[in-house]
């Protein structure tokens, strides 16, 4: 079978980095380009970090484009306390030598999607600013996207506020654009990513790969996992963004429910909340395939096997 063409929009970030490595190691995916957005750290760092990860994995042929440096209507909230000041706490990767593309990430999205025949899946791992701006600038791309697979949202508890997950809290207005776009959406919220835990045993299996990629991945995850494991009283840290890539490779790793999802943009108390209508109380037609459960053992088996190939 031909490899599935995808674009990854991300804000690296430790879990973004692991997601990129998983994509690089998977011949089932044809990664056409990486767009970066401000989120976990500012845009200058996310654009740099994406190229660092490309070079770590020897994937310097994949173009990287810098996108939006701030949310649509709010000031930027970042997450250095989770990912470190550089965004890649735990490793000291060299400054990237591969160039950052001169084209803006939003324009790359528009041009690539408009020139396609409608086969390119967009995987979003950070705030949805780039894709939302692309839709506003060129609404015709909606008909060109067969699916957007996103990490974001929370059905139960948030992680940046009591209600909201970080990615959608950073730019709730962009999230509103996406969830009202009519594009087929598949959502991986905290409720499912918190089932995918980097336990000490799983971390050691990654470290045992004993390659530059395996060692870097283990060092990144070691720092990143410890904070959330303690904060959320878990046996390991949740691994969010790689769930999106794992879904593209093995969708049966997860179970799903079709739901109507709406984004809160008005209330400061619940800003960025994903209101997930699990029981169809609103009577509205579902607009999102919401992941519900994960097979974490098979997920980590896939991740470890693929990282060993880099």
Coordinates of C-alpha atoms in Angstrom, one line a residue:
X1 CA 0.0 0.0 0.0
X2 CA 1.1 3.6 -0.7
X3 CA 2.3 5.5 2.3
X4 CA -0.4 7.9 3.8
X5 CA 0.5 11.5 3.0
X6 CA 0.5 13.7 6.2
X7 CA 1.5 17.1 7.5
X8 CA 2.4 17.4 11.1
X9 CA 1.7 20.7 12.9
X10 CA 3.4 20.9 16.2
X11 CA 5.0 22.9 19.0
X12 CA 8.0 20.8 20.2
X13 CA 8.0 20.1 23.2
X14 CA 9.1 16.7 24.5
X15 CA 6.0 14.7 23.5
X16 CA 5.9 16.4 20.1
X17 CA 9.5 15.3 19.7
X18 CA 8.6 11.7 20.5
X19 CA 5.7 11.9 18.1
X20 CA 8.0 13.2 15.3
X21 CA 10.4 10.3 15.9
X22 CA 7.6 7.8 15.7
X23 CA 6.5 9.3 12.4
X24 CA 10.0 9.3 11.0
X25 CA 10.3 5.6 11.9
X26 CA 7.1 4.6 10.2
X27 CA 7.2 3.9 6.4
X28 CA 3.4 3.8 6.4
X29 CA 3.5 7.6 6.6
X30 CA 4.7 10.0 3.9
X31 CA 5.5 13.1 5.9
X32 CA 5.3 16.0 3.5
X33 CA 6.3 18.7 5.9
X34 CA 6.3 20.0 9.5
X35 CA 4.8 23.3 10.5
X36 CA 5.5 24.7 13.9
X37 CA 3.4 27.0 16.1
X38 CA 4.0 28.8 19.4
X39 CA 2.8 26.7 22.3
X40 CA 4.9 24.7 24.7
X41 CA 7.7 27.3 24.0
X42 CA 7.8 30.3 21.7
X43 CA 7.9 29.9 17.9
X44 CA 11.6 30.6 17.6
X45 CA 12.2 27.5 19.8
X46 CA 9.6 25.2 18.3
X47 CA 10.9 25.9 14.8
X48 CA 14.4 25.1 16.0
X49 CA 13.5 22.1 18.0
X50 CA 11.6 20.5 15.1
X51 CA 14.8 20.7 13.0
X52 CA 16.9 19.4 15.9
X53 CA 14.7 16.3 16.0
X54 CA 14.9 15.9 12.2
X55 CA 18.7 16.0 12.4
X56 CA 18.8 13.6 15.3
X57 CA 16.9 11.0 13.3
X58 CA 18.7 11.8 10.0
X59 CA 15.5 13.1 8.3
X60 CA 16.9 16.4 7.1
X61 CA 15.0 16.1 3.8
X62 CA 11.7 16.9 5.5
X63 CA 11.0 20.6 5.3
X64 CA 10.2 22.6 8.4
X65 CA 8.1 25.8 8.3
X66 CA 7.5 28.3 11.1
X67 CA 3.9 29.3 11.5
X68 CA 2.1 31.6 13.9
X69 CA 4.0 33.2 16.8
X70 CA 0.9 33.9 18.9
X71 CA -2.7 32.8 19.3
X72 CA -5.5 34.4 17.3
X73 CA -6.9 36.7 20.0
X74 CA -5.0 36.1 23.2
X75 CA -1.4 36.5 24.5
X76 CA 0.7 33.4 24.4
X77 CA 0.8 31.0 27.3
X78 CA 3.8 28.6 27.3
X79 CA 4.7 25.5 29.3
X80 CA 8.4 25.8 30.1
X81 CA 7.7 24.4 33.6
X82 CA 6.9 21.1 31.8
X83 CA 9.2 21.0 28.8
X84 CA 12.1 23.1 30.1
X85 CA 13.3 26.5 28.9
X86 CA 14.4 25.1 25.6
X87 CA 11.4 22.9 25.1
X88 CA 13.6 19.8 25.0
X89 CA 14.7 19.5 28.6
X90 CA 16.9 16.4 29.2
X91 CA 19.0 16.5 26.1
X92 CA 21.5 18.9 24.7
X93 CA 21.2 18.6 20.9
X94 CA 23.4 20.6 18.6
X95 CA 22.1 23.7 16.8
X96 CA 20.4 22.6 13.6
X97 CA 22.2 23.0 10.3
X98 CA 19.2 22.3 8.1
X99 CA 17.5 25.4 7.0
X100 CA 14.1 26.7 8.1
X101 CA 12.0 27.1 5.1
X102 CA 11.3 30.8 4.1
X103 CA 7.6 30.2 3.4
X104 CA 5.2 30.8 6.3
X105 CA 3.7 27.6 7.7
X106 CA 0.1 28.8 7.1
X107 CA 0.9 29.4 3.4
X108 CA 2.6 26.0 3.1
X109 CA -0.6 24.4 4.5
X110 CA -2.8 26.2 2.0
X111 CA -0.6 25.7 -1.0
X112 CA 0.0 22.0 -0.3
X113 CA -3.6 21.2 0.5
X114 CA -5.0 23.2 -2.5
X115 CA -2.6 21.4 -4.9
X116 CA -3.6 18.0 -3.6
X117 CA -6.5 15.8 -4.6
X118 CA -7.8 15.6 -1.1
X119 CA -5.7 12.8 0.4
X120 CA -3.5 14.7 2.9
X121 CA -4.2 14.0 6.6
X122 CA -3.2 16.8 9.0
X123 CA -1.9 15.7 12.4
X124 CA -2.0 18.6 15.0
X125 CA 0.0 18.2 18.2
X126 CA -0.2 21.8 19.6
X127 CA -2.4 24.8 19.5
X128 CA -4.6 24.9 16.4
X129 CA -3.6 28.4 15.3
X130 CA -1.9 27.6 12.1
X131 CA -4.6 25.4 10.7
X132 CA -7.4 27.8 11.8
X133 CA -5.7 30.8 10.2
X134 CA -5.2 28.7 7.0
X135 CA -9.0 27.9 7.0
X136 CA -9.8 31.6 7.5
X137 CA -7.5 32.7 4.7
X138 CA -8.5 29.9 2.3
X139 CA -11.8 28.2 3.3
X140 CA -11.6 25.9 0.3
X141 CA -8.9 23.8 2.1
X142 CA -11.7 22.3 4.3
X143 CA -12.8 20.2 1.4
X144 CA -9.3 19.0 0.7
X145 CA -8.7 17.6 4.2
X146 CA -10.0 14.0 4.7
X147 CA -9.2 14.1 8.4
X148 CA -7.6 16.2 11.1
X149 CA -6.2 14.1 14.0
X150 CA -5.5 16.3 17.0
X151 CA -4.2 16.0 20.5
X152 CA -6.2 18.3 22.7
X153 CA -9.1 18.7 25.0
X154 CA -10.3 17.1 28.2
X155 CA -13.6 15.4 28.9
X156 CA -13.0 15.3 32.7
X157 CA -10.1 17.3 34.2
X158 CA -7.8 19.8 32.5
X159 CA -4.1 20.1 32.9
X160 CA -3.6 23.9 32.6
X161 CA -6.8 24.8 34.4
X162 CA -9.3 22.7 36.2
X163 CA -11.3 22.6 32.9
X164 CA -9.0 23.0 30.0
X165 CA -6.2 21.1 28.3
X166 CA -3.1 23.1 27.4
X167 CA -3.3 23.0 23.6
X168 CA -6.8 24.2 23.3
X169 CA -6.5 26.6 26.2
X170 CA -3.6 28.4 24.5
X171 CA -5.8 29.2 21.5
X172 CA -9.5 28.4 22.2
X173 CA -10.6 30.6 19.3
X174 CA -8.6 28.6 16.8
X175 CA -10.1 25.4 18.3
X176 CA -13.5 26.9 17.8
X177 CA -12.7 27.5 14.2
X178 CA -11.6 23.8 13.8
X179 CA -14.5 22.2 15.6
X180 CA -17.1 24.3 13.7
X181 CA -15.3 23.7 10.3
X182 CA -17.2 20.6 9.2
X183 CA -13.9 18.8 8.7
X184 CA -13.7 15.2 10.0
X185 CA -12.0 15.4 13.4
X186 CA -10.5 12.7 15.6
X187 CA -9.6 13.9 19.0
X188 CA -7.2 12.5 21.6
X189 CA -8.0 14.2 24.9
X190 CA -6.3 13.9 28.3
X191 CA -8.8 11.3 29.2
X192 CA -7.1 8.8 26.8
X193 CA -3.5 10.1 26.9
X194 CA -3.5 9.7 30.6
X195 CA -3.9 6.0 30.1
X196 CA -0.6 5.9 28.1
X197 CA 1.9 6.1 30.9
X198 CA 5.7 6.1 30.6
X199 CA 6.3 3.8 33.6
X200 CA 9.9 3.1 34.7
X201 CA 9.8 -0.3 33.0
X202 CA 8.7 1.1 29.7
X203 CA 11.3 3.9 29.9
X204 CA 14.1 1.3 30.5
X205 CA 13.0 -0.6 27.4
X206 CA 13.4 2.6 25.4
X207 CA 16.8 3.3 27.0
X208 CA 17.9 -0.2 26.2
X209 CA 17.7 0.6 22.5
X210 CA 21.1 2.2 23.1
X211 CA 21.2 4.3 20.0
X212 CA 21.5 8.0 19.8
X213 CA 17.8 8.3 19.1
X214 CA 16.9 5.8 21.9
X215 CA 19.1 7.5 24.4
X216 CA 17.8 10.9 23.6
X217 CA 14.2 9.7 23.7
X218 CA 14.8 8.1 27.1
X219 CA 16.5 11.2 28.5
X220 CA 13.6 13.4 27.2
X221 CA 11.0 11.2 28.6
X222 CA 12.8 10.7 31.9
X223 CA 12.7 14.4 32.7
X224 CA 9.3 15.0 31.2
X225 CA 7.5 12.0 32.8
X226 CA 8.7 12.6 36.4
X227 CA 6.8 15.9 36.9
X228 CA 3.4 14.7 35.6
X229 CA 3.7 11.3 37.4
X230 CA 4.1 13.2 40.7
X231 CA 1.5 15.8 39.9
X232 CA -1.2 13.4 38.8
X233 CA -0.3 10.6 41.2
X234 CA 0.3 8.1 38.4
X235 CA 2.8 5.3 37.9
X236 CA 4.4 7.2 35.0
X237 CA 4.0 10.3 33.0
X238 CA 1.3 10.5 30.3
X239 CA 2.5 10.6 26.7
X240 CA 0.1 12.8 24.7
X241 CA 1.1 13.7 21.2
X242 CA 2.4 10.3 20.0
X243 CA -1.1 8.9 20.4
X244 CA -2.0 10.9 17.2
X245 CA 0.8 9.2 15.2
X246 CA 0.0 5.8 16.8
X247 CA -3.6 6.2 15.6
X248 CA -2.5 6.8 12.0
X249 CA -0.4 3.6 12.2
X250 CA -2.7 1.3 14.2
X251 CA -6.1 2.8 14.9
X252 CA -7.2 -0.3 16.7
X253 CA -5.0 0.7 19.6
X254 CA -7.9 2.9 20.7
X255 CA -11.6 2.8 21.1
X256 CA -13.8 5.7 20.0
X257 CA -17.2 7.4 20.3
X258 CA -18.7 9.8 17.9
X259 CA -19.7 13.0 19.8
X260 CA -20.7 16.6 19.3
X261 CA -17.8 18.7 20.7
X262 CA -17.9 22.5 21.3
X263 CA -15.2 24.8 22.6
X264 CA -15.8 27.4 25.4
X265 CA -14.4 30.8 24.3
X266 CA -16.3 33.2 26.6
X267 CA -15.8 32.2 30.2
X268 CA -12.6 32.9 31.9
X269 CA -13.4 30.1 34.4
X270 CA -13.7 27.4 31.7
X271 CA -11.9 29.0 28.8
X272 CA -10.7 26.4 26.3
X273 CA -12.9 23.7 27.7
X274 CA -14.0 20.9 25.3
X275 CA -17.6 20.4 26.0
X276 CA -18.0 16.7 24.8
X277 CA -21.7 15.6 24.5
X278 CA -21.1 11.9 25.3
X279 CA -24.8 11.1 25.6
X280 CA -26.1 13.4 22.8
X281 CA -28.0 15.6 25.3
X282 CA -27.9 18.4 22.8
X283 CA -29.4 16.4 19.9
X284 CA -26.7 17.7 17.6
X285 CA -25.0 15.6 15.0
X286 CA -21.6 14.4 16.1
X287 CA -18.7 16.4 14.7
X288 CA -15.8 14.5 16.3
X289 CA -14.5 11.0 16.7
X290 CA -13.4 11.0 20.4
X291 CA -10.9 8.5 21.5
X292 CA -12.0 6.8 24.7
X293 CA -9.6 4.1 25.7
X294 CA -6.1 3.0 24.8
X295 CA -4.2 -0.3 24.7
X296 CA -1.1 1.1 26.4
X297 CA 0.9 -2.1 26.3
X298 CA 0.6 -2.4 22.5
X299 CA 1.2 1.4 22.2
X300 CA 4.6 1.2 24.0
X301 CA 5.5 -1.9 22.1
X302 CA 4.9 -0.1 18.8
X303 CA 6.8 3.0 20.0
X304 CA 9.8 1.0 21.3
X305 CA 10.0 -1.1 18.1
X306 CA 9.8 1.9 15.9
X307 CA 12.4 4.0 17.8
X308 CA 14.8 1.1 17.5
X309 CA 14.7 1.5 13.7
X310 CA 16.1 5.1 13.8

